[in-house]
Short mmCIF file of C-alpha atoms in Angstrom, two decimals:
data_model
loop_
_atom_site.label_atom_id
_atom_site.label_comp_id
_atom_site.label_asym_id
_atom_site.label_seq_id
_atom_site.Cartn_x
_atom_site.Cartn_y
_atom_site.Cartn_z
CA UNK A 1343 -10.59 5.55 10.93
CA UNK A 1344 -7.65 3.78 9.33
CA UNK A 1345 -4.26 5.52 9.46
CA UNK A 1346 -2.07 4.87 6.41
CA UNK A 1347 1.64 5.53 6.86
CA UNK A 1348 4.23 6.27 4.18
CA UNK A 1349 5.07 8.29 1.11
CA UNK A 1350 3.13 10.77 -1.00
CA UNK A 1351 4.54 11.81 -4.38
CA UNK A 1352 3.80 12.56 -8.02
CA UNK A 1353 4.04 9.87 -10.70
CA UNK A 1354 5.22 11.27 -14.03
CA UNK A 1355 3.95 9.05 -16.86
CA UNK A 1356 5.76 9.27 -20.18
CA UNK A 1357 3.46 10.21 -23.06
CA UNK A 1358 6.12 10.60 -25.75
CA UNK A 1359 4.97 9.70 -29.25
CA UNK A 1360 6.86 6.86 -30.95
CA UNK A 1361 7.80 9.02 -33.95
CA UNK A 1362 8.34 12.21 -31.96
CA UNK A 1363 11.70 13.99 -31.67
CA UNK A 1364 14.21 12.46 -29.26
CA UNK A 1365 14.77 15.89 -27.76
CA UNK A 1366 11.19 16.04 -26.46
CA UNK A 1367 9.66 13.95 -23.67
CA UNK A 1368 6.07 14.62 -22.63
CA UNK A 1369 4.77 13.63 -19.18
CA UNK A 1370 1.45 13.43 -17.44
CA UNK A 1371 1.80 13.89 -13.66
CA UNK A 1372 -0.61 12.06 -11.32
CA UNK A 1373 -0.65 12.21 -7.52
CA UNK A 1374 0.37 8.89 -6.02
CA UNK A 1375 2.66 6.80 -3.89
CA UNK A 1376 1.39 3.48 -2.58
CA UNK A 1377 0.32 4.70 0.90
CA UNK A 1378 -1.22 7.85 -0.61
CA UNK A 1379 -3.22 5.63 -2.99
CA UNK A 1380 -4.39 3.35 -0.18
CA UNK A 1381 -5.60 6.31 1.89
CA UNK A 1382 -7.54 7.69 -1.10
CA UNK A 1383 -8.79 4.21 -2.00
CA UNK A 1384 -10.19 3.69 1.48
CA UNK A 1385 -12.16 6.93 1.30
CA UNK A 1386 -13.56 6.01 -2.10
CA UNK A 1387 -14.66 2.69 -0.63
CA UNK A 1388 -16.42 4.46 2.24
CA UNK A 1389 -13.83 4.11 5.01
CA UNK A 1390 -12.61 7.08 7.07
CA UNK A 1391 -8.86 7.41 6.52
CA UNK A 1392 -5.89 9.60 7.33
CA UNK A 1393 -2.35 9.73 5.94
CA UNK A 1394 0.77 10.03 8.08
CA UNK A 1395 3.42 11.51 5.80
CA UNK A 1396 5.66 14.46 5.23
CA UNK A 1397 4.34 16.91 2.63
CA UNK A 1398 6.42 19.54 0.89
CA UNK A 1399 5.53 23.22 1.04
CA UNK A 1400 6.35 23.43 -2.69
CA UNK A 1401 3.79 23.60 -5.51
CA UNK A 1402 3.48 19.83 -5.90
CA UNK A 1403 3.18 19.35 -2.14
CA UNK A 1404 0.27 21.79 -2.07
CA UNK A 1405 -1.35 19.87 -4.92
CA UNK A 1406 -1.00 16.60 -2.98
CA UNK A 1407 -2.63 18.24 0.03
CA UNK A 1408 -5.48 19.50 -2.14
CA UNK A 1409 -6.08 16.02 -3.56
CA UNK A 1410 -6.34 14.60 -0.05
CA UNK A 1411 -8.73 17.39 0.92
CA UNK A 1412 -10.87 16.78 -2.17
CA UNK A 1413 -11.00 13.04 -1.49
CA UNK A 1414 -11.93 13.51 2.18
CA UNK A 1415 -8.73 12.05 3.64
CA UNK A 1416 -8.02 13.57 7.06
CA UNK A 1417 -5.15 16.06 7.19
CA UNK A 1418 -4.68 15.53 10.93
CA UNK A 1419 -1.45 13.57 10.58
CA UNK A 1420 0.22 15.47 7.74
CA UNK A 1421 3.56 17.11 8.59
CA UNK A 1422 4.93 19.94 6.46
CA UNK A 1423 8.59 20.22 5.44
CA UNK A 1424 10.54 22.78 3.48
CA UNK A 1425 11.90 20.07 1.21
CA UNK A 1426 11.05 18.94 -2.34
CA UNK A 1427 8.26 16.56 -3.35
CA UNK A 1428 9.38 13.08 -4.44
CA UNK A 1429 9.01 12.41 -8.18
CA UNK A 1430 8.55 8.94 -9.68
CA UNK A 1431 9.19 8.69 -13.41
CA UNK A 1432 7.00 5.88 -14.78
CA UNK A 1433 7.26 3.97 -18.04
CA UNK A 1434 4.55 1.39 -18.66
CA UNK A 1435 5.54 -1.90 -20.32
CA UNK A 1436 3.66 -3.75 -23.05
CA UNK A 1437 1.86 -5.90 -20.45
CA UNK A 1438 0.73 -2.86 -18.47
CA UNK A 1439 3.32 -3.25 -15.70
CA UNK A 1440 5.04 -0.04 -14.57
CA UNK A 1441 8.79 0.59 -14.40
CA UNK A 1442 9.83 3.29 -11.94
CA UNK A 1443 12.72 5.71 -11.56
CA UNK A 1444 12.62 7.82 -8.39
CA UNK A 1445 13.89 11.30 -7.55
CA UNK A 1446 13.49 11.28 -3.79
CA UNK A 1447 16.73 11.84 -1.87
CA UNK A 1448 16.15 14.47 0.82
CA UNK A 1449 12.48 14.90 -0.10
CA UNK A 1450 9.64 15.76 2.26
CA UNK A 1451 7.99 12.36 2.56
CA UNK A 1452 11.22 10.85 3.93
CA UNK A 1453 11.68 13.42 6.71
CA UNK A 1454 9.41 12.03 9.44
CA UNK A 1455 11.43 11.41 12.61
CA UNK A 1456 10.58 9.92 15.99
CA UNK A 1457 9.67 13.43 17.16
CA UNK A 1458 6.78 13.40 14.68
CA UNK A 1459 5.17 10.22 16.03
CA UNK A 1460 1.53 11.07 16.80
CA UNK A 1461 -0.58 10.07 19.76
CA UNK A 1462 -3.54 8.07 18.49
CA UNK A 1463 -7.06 8.17 19.86
CA UNK A 1464 -9.62 5.35 19.95
CA UNK A 1465 -11.05 6.50 16.61
CA UNK A 1466 -8.00 4.98 14.88
CA UNK A 1467 -8.99 1.33 14.38
CA UNK A 1468 -5.93 0.23 12.46
CA UNK A 1469 -2.74 1.22 10.69
CA UNK A 1470 -1.34 0.32 7.28
CA UNK A 1471 2.36 0.39 6.35
CA UNK A 1472 3.98 -0.16 2.99
CA UNK A 1473 6.40 0.57 0.15
CA UNK A 1474 9.78 2.27 0.16
CA UNK A 1475 9.07 4.39 3.26
CA UNK A 1476 9.78 1.16 5.12
CA UNK A 1477 13.47 1.29 4.14
CA UNK A 1478 14.54 4.91 3.54
CA UNK A 1479 15.63 7.04 6.48
CA UNK A 1480 14.66 8.67 8.74
CA UNK A 1481 11.05 7.67 8.07
CA UNK A 1482 11.86 3.95 8.05
CA UNK A 1483 12.86 3.87 11.72
CA UNK A 1484 9.95 6.16 12.59
CA UNK A 1485 7.40 3.80 11.02
CA UNK A 1486 9.03 0.77 12.64
CA UNK A 1487 8.74 2.43 16.05
CA UNK A 1488 5.08 3.26 15.39
CA UNK A 1489 4.29 -0.29 14.30
CA UNK A 1490 6.02 -1.74 17.36
CA UNK A 1491 4.14 0.66 19.63
CA UNK A 1492 0.70 -0.09 18.18
CA UNK A 1493 1.02 -3.82 17.41
CA UNK A 1494 -1.53 -5.76 19.45
CA UNK A 1495 -3.46 -2.58 20.24
CA UNK A 1496 -4.86 -1.94 16.74
CA UNK A 1497 -5.12 -3.90 13.51
CA UNK A 1498 -1.82 -3.69 11.62
CA UNK A 1499 -1.59 -4.37 7.88
CA UNK A 1500 1.60 -4.50 5.81
CA UNK A 1501 2.41 -4.45 2.08
CA UNK A 1502 6.17 -4.63 1.35
CA UNK A 1503 5.63 -3.26 -2.21
CA UNK A 1504 9.35 -3.57 -2.95
CA UNK A 1505 10.82 -0.71 -5.00
CA UNK A 1506 14.55 -1.05 -5.69
CA UNK A 1507 14.95 2.35 -7.36
CA UNK A 1508 14.66 4.41 -4.18
CA UNK A 1509 16.53 1.76 -2.17
CA UNK A 1510 18.51 -0.79 -4.23
CA UNK A 1511 19.96 -2.66 -1.23
CA UNK A 1512 17.90 -5.87 -1.30
CA UNK A 1513 19.57 -7.12 1.89
CA UNK A 1514 18.28 -4.05 3.68
CA UNK A 1515 14.79 -4.79 2.34
CA UNK A 1516 15.01 -8.41 3.53
CA UNK A 1517 16.21 -7.41 6.97
CA UNK A 1518 13.57 -4.75 7.48
CA UNK A 1519 10.69 -6.86 6.14
CA UNK A 1520 11.79 -9.74 8.39
CA UNK A 1521 11.42 -7.37 11.34
CA UNK A 1522 8.13 -5.78 10.28
CA UNK A 1523 6.28 -9.06 9.64
CA UNK A 1524 6.62 -9.88 13.34
CA UNK A 1525 4.18 -7.07 14.20
CA UNK A 1526 1.59 -7.31 11.40
CA UNK A 1527 -1.82 -8.99 11.68
CA UNK A 1528 -2.51 -8.98 7.92
CA UNK A 1529 0.05 -9.01 5.10
CA UNK A 1530 -0.53 -8.44 1.40
CA UNK A 1531 2.37 -9.24 -0.93
CA UNK A 1532 2.80 -9.71 -4.68
CA UNK A 1533 4.55 -12.62 -6.35
CA UNK A 1534 6.97 -10.07 -7.84
CA UNK A 1535 7.85 -8.82 -4.35
CA UNK A 1536 8.58 -12.33 -3.12
CA UNK A 1537 10.74 -13.10 -6.14
CA UNK A 1538 12.79 -9.96 -5.50
CA UNK A 1539 13.12 -10.67 -1.78
CA UNK A 1540 13.64 -14.44 -1.93
CA UNK A 1541 14.43 -15.55 -5.50
CA UNK A 1542 13.73 -19.22 -6.17
CA UNK A 1543 12.05 -19.84 -2.81
CA UNK A 1544 8.53 -21.27 -2.82
CA UNK A 1545 6.05 -18.61 -1.62
CA UNK A 1546 4.38 -21.12 0.69
CA UNK A 1547 7.58 -21.57 2.68
CA UNK A 1548 7.99 -17.82 3.15
CA UNK A 1549 4.35 -17.24 4.07
CA UNK A 1550 4.27 -20.07 6.59
CA UNK A 1551 7.19 -18.40 8.33
CA UNK A 1552 5.24 -15.14 8.50
CA UNK A 1553 2.19 -16.92 9.89
CA UNK A 1554 4.41 -18.24 12.68
CA UNK A 1555 4.41 -14.74 14.15
CA UNK A 1556 1.21 -12.88 15.11
CA UNK A 1557 -0.04 -12.66 11.50
CA UNK A 1558 -3.42 -14.30 10.79
CA UNK A 1559 -3.79 -13.75 7.02
CA UNK A 1560 -1.41 -13.36 4.09
CA UNK A 1561 -2.76 -12.43 0.65
CA UNK A 1562 -0.49 -13.24 -2.30
CA UNK A 1563 -1.41 -11.44 -5.54
CA UNK A 1564 -0.38 -13.06 -8.83
CA UNK A 1565 -1.47 -10.53 -11.44
CA UNK A 1566 -3.49 -12.21 -14.17
CA UNK A 1567 -3.32 -15.50 -12.29
CA UNK A 1568 -5.54 -14.23 -9.50
CA UNK A 1569 -4.64 -14.34 -5.82
CA UNK A 1570 -4.02 -16.82 -3.02
CA UNK A 1571 -4.88 -16.43 0.64
CA UNK A 1572 -3.02 -18.16 3.46
CA UNK A 1573 -4.92 -18.38 6.74
CA UNK A 1574 -3.42 -19.56 9.99
CA UNK A 1575 -6.74 -21.18 10.93
CA UNK A 1576 -8.13 -22.34 7.59
CA UNK A 1577 -5.22 -23.20 5.29
CA UNK A 1578 -4.69 -21.76 1.80
CA UNK A 1579 -6.71 -21.49 -1.40
CA UNK A 1580 -6.84 -19.36 -4.56
CA UNK A 1581 -9.37 -17.42 -6.61
CA UNK A 1582 -8.97 -16.44 -10.29
CA UNK A 1583 -8.63 -12.90 -11.55
CA UNK A 1584 -11.55 -11.05 -13.14
CA UNK A 1585 -11.55 -10.73 -16.94
CA UNK A 1586 -10.55 -7.18 -17.82
CA UNK A 1587 -8.98 -5.30 -20.72
CA UNK A 1588 -5.83 -4.00 -19.05
CA UNK A 1589 -4.85 -0.37 -19.53
CA UNK A 1590 -2.08 -0.68 -16.95
CA UNK A 1591 -1.63 -2.22 -13.49
CA UNK A 1592 -0.57 0.98 -11.71
CA UNK A 1593 -2.42 1.18 -8.38
CA UNK A 1594 -3.95 -2.30 -8.64
CA UNK A 1595 -2.09 -3.58 -5.59
CA UNK A 1596 -3.05 -0.48 -3.62
CA UNK A 1597 -6.69 -0.99 -4.60
CA UNK A 1598 -6.48 -4.63 -3.51
CA UNK A 1599 -5.08 -3.52 -0.14
CA UNK A 1600 -7.69 -0.82 0.41
CA UNK A 1601 -10.46 -3.27 -0.51
CA UNK A 1602 -9.28 -5.80 2.08
CA UNK A 1603 -9.45 -3.18 4.81
CA UNK A 1604 -12.76 -1.80 3.54
CA UNK A 1605 -14.36 -5.26 3.57
CA UNK A 1606 -13.27 -5.81 7.18
CA UNK A 1607 -14.61 -2.37 8.14
CA UNK A 1608 -17.98 -2.99 6.50
CA UNK A 1609 -18.30 -6.27 8.38
CA UNK A 1610 -17.22 -4.58 11.65
CA UNK A 1611 -14.27 -6.98 11.83
CA UNK A 1612 -11.51 -4.36 11.49
CA UNK A 1613 -9.76 -5.27 14.73
CA UNK A 1614 -7.24 -7.79 15.99
CA UNK A 1615 -10.07 -9.72 17.63
CA UNK A 1616 -12.25 -9.53 14.52
CA UNK A 1617 -9.54 -11.03 12.33
CA UNK A 1618 -9.39 -14.08 14.62
CA UNK A 1619 -13.10 -14.80 14.17
CA UNK A 1620 -13.13 -14.94 10.35
CA UNK A 1621 -14.55 -18.09 8.78
CA UNK A 1622 -13.22 -19.57 5.54
CA UNK A 1623 -16.33 -18.29 3.73
CA UNK A 1624 -15.79 -14.76 5.01
CA UNK A 1625 -12.14 -14.78 3.94
CA UNK A 1626 -13.17 -15.94 0.46
CA UNK A 1627 -15.69 -13.10 0.24
CA UNK A 1628 -13.00 -10.65 1.33
CA UNK A 1629 -10.58 -11.98 -1.31
CA UNK A 1630 -13.20 -11.90 -4.06
CA UNK A 1631 -14.09 -8.29 -3.19
CA UNK A 1632 -10.41 -7.25 -3.40
CA UNK A 1633 -9.91 -9.01 -6.75
CA UNK A 1634 -12.93 -7.28 -8.27
CA UNK A 1635 -11.78 -3.89 -7.01
CA UNK A 1636 -8.26 -4.35 -8.39
CA UNK A 1637 -9.67 -5.38 -11.79
CA UNK A 1638 -11.49 -2.05 -12.05
CA UNK A 1639 -8.22 -0.18 -11.52
CA UNK A 1640 -6.44 -2.28 -14.18
CA UNK A 1641 -9.01 -1.15 -16.72
CA UNK A 1642 -7.97 2.50 -16.30
CA UNK A 1643 -4.75 4.41 -16.90
CA UNK A 1644 -2.86 5.35 -13.74
CA UNK A 1645 -3.87 4.82 -10.12
CA UNK A 1646 -7.58 5.59 -10.54
CA UNK A 1647 -9.03 3.65 -7.62
CA UNK A 1648 -12.71 2.61 -7.64
CA UNK A 1649 -15.65 3.95 -5.66
CA UNK A 1650 -17.81 1.68 -3.49
CA UNK A 1651 -20.88 1.91 -5.71
CA UNK A 1652 -18.86 0.52 -8.64
CA UNK A 1653 -18.47 -2.75 -6.75
CA UNK A 1654 -22.16 -3.37 -6.06
#
């Protein structure tokens, strides 16, 4: 089992017609949040998963719980709170990239405290951390404590997935990411994230600093330009993206992340020790699998992550 840690929310996608009245805005609400998507994506790719998050007892919180149940994500680590569900208002740009506005202050998925840290059994092979739960309190310090506790004991993956709407303090993001990368074995990051965190700095320089810690692999996604992998043992190289008619890119990064973990699990290499044994050819196969999976998500509207049979 892989334990994914972070937020669960509803994305509200604007569906307003161009010539419609200004007084009317139509929305389509879809369950999401980067960690929520990764947990669902893992199950769809055949990997047992669980989500550690706070869920509201309100109507939308119950819907989130039902989605997880329907997808087969374990409810073992869900914690209920009498607080609202986070809402993310999403407008999709002409190139398919999403623009977010969050309504999350005081919401359920932020409420996890140190008292809610779970004991983990041997069935939990690894943990994934990502997105704005890394920097909003009290959950941010809770997740940091969990990562510190489990680092070296289980495979740890990290995706900064920088979102400045819920936390606009970029210095806080930089400080927290600089701490978290010390405990991760595998990091996935987008070129957009790096530009926000370290504008004008060459990605290679940043990644080499991360690889100076315990991290073995860093995957840098570049949208339509494909992706680059940086390996401590084997150097760096890139693969192109898959041709696809883009509907939007919502959930593509989460699909990429879930596919990396799923590939390792299928190869029985989903451990700290397994990551150290990877050959260059295996890493290339892992990267290619993640690129193909992400392309499938880009061809659909919203975070509709692929099933394993679609990648055969």
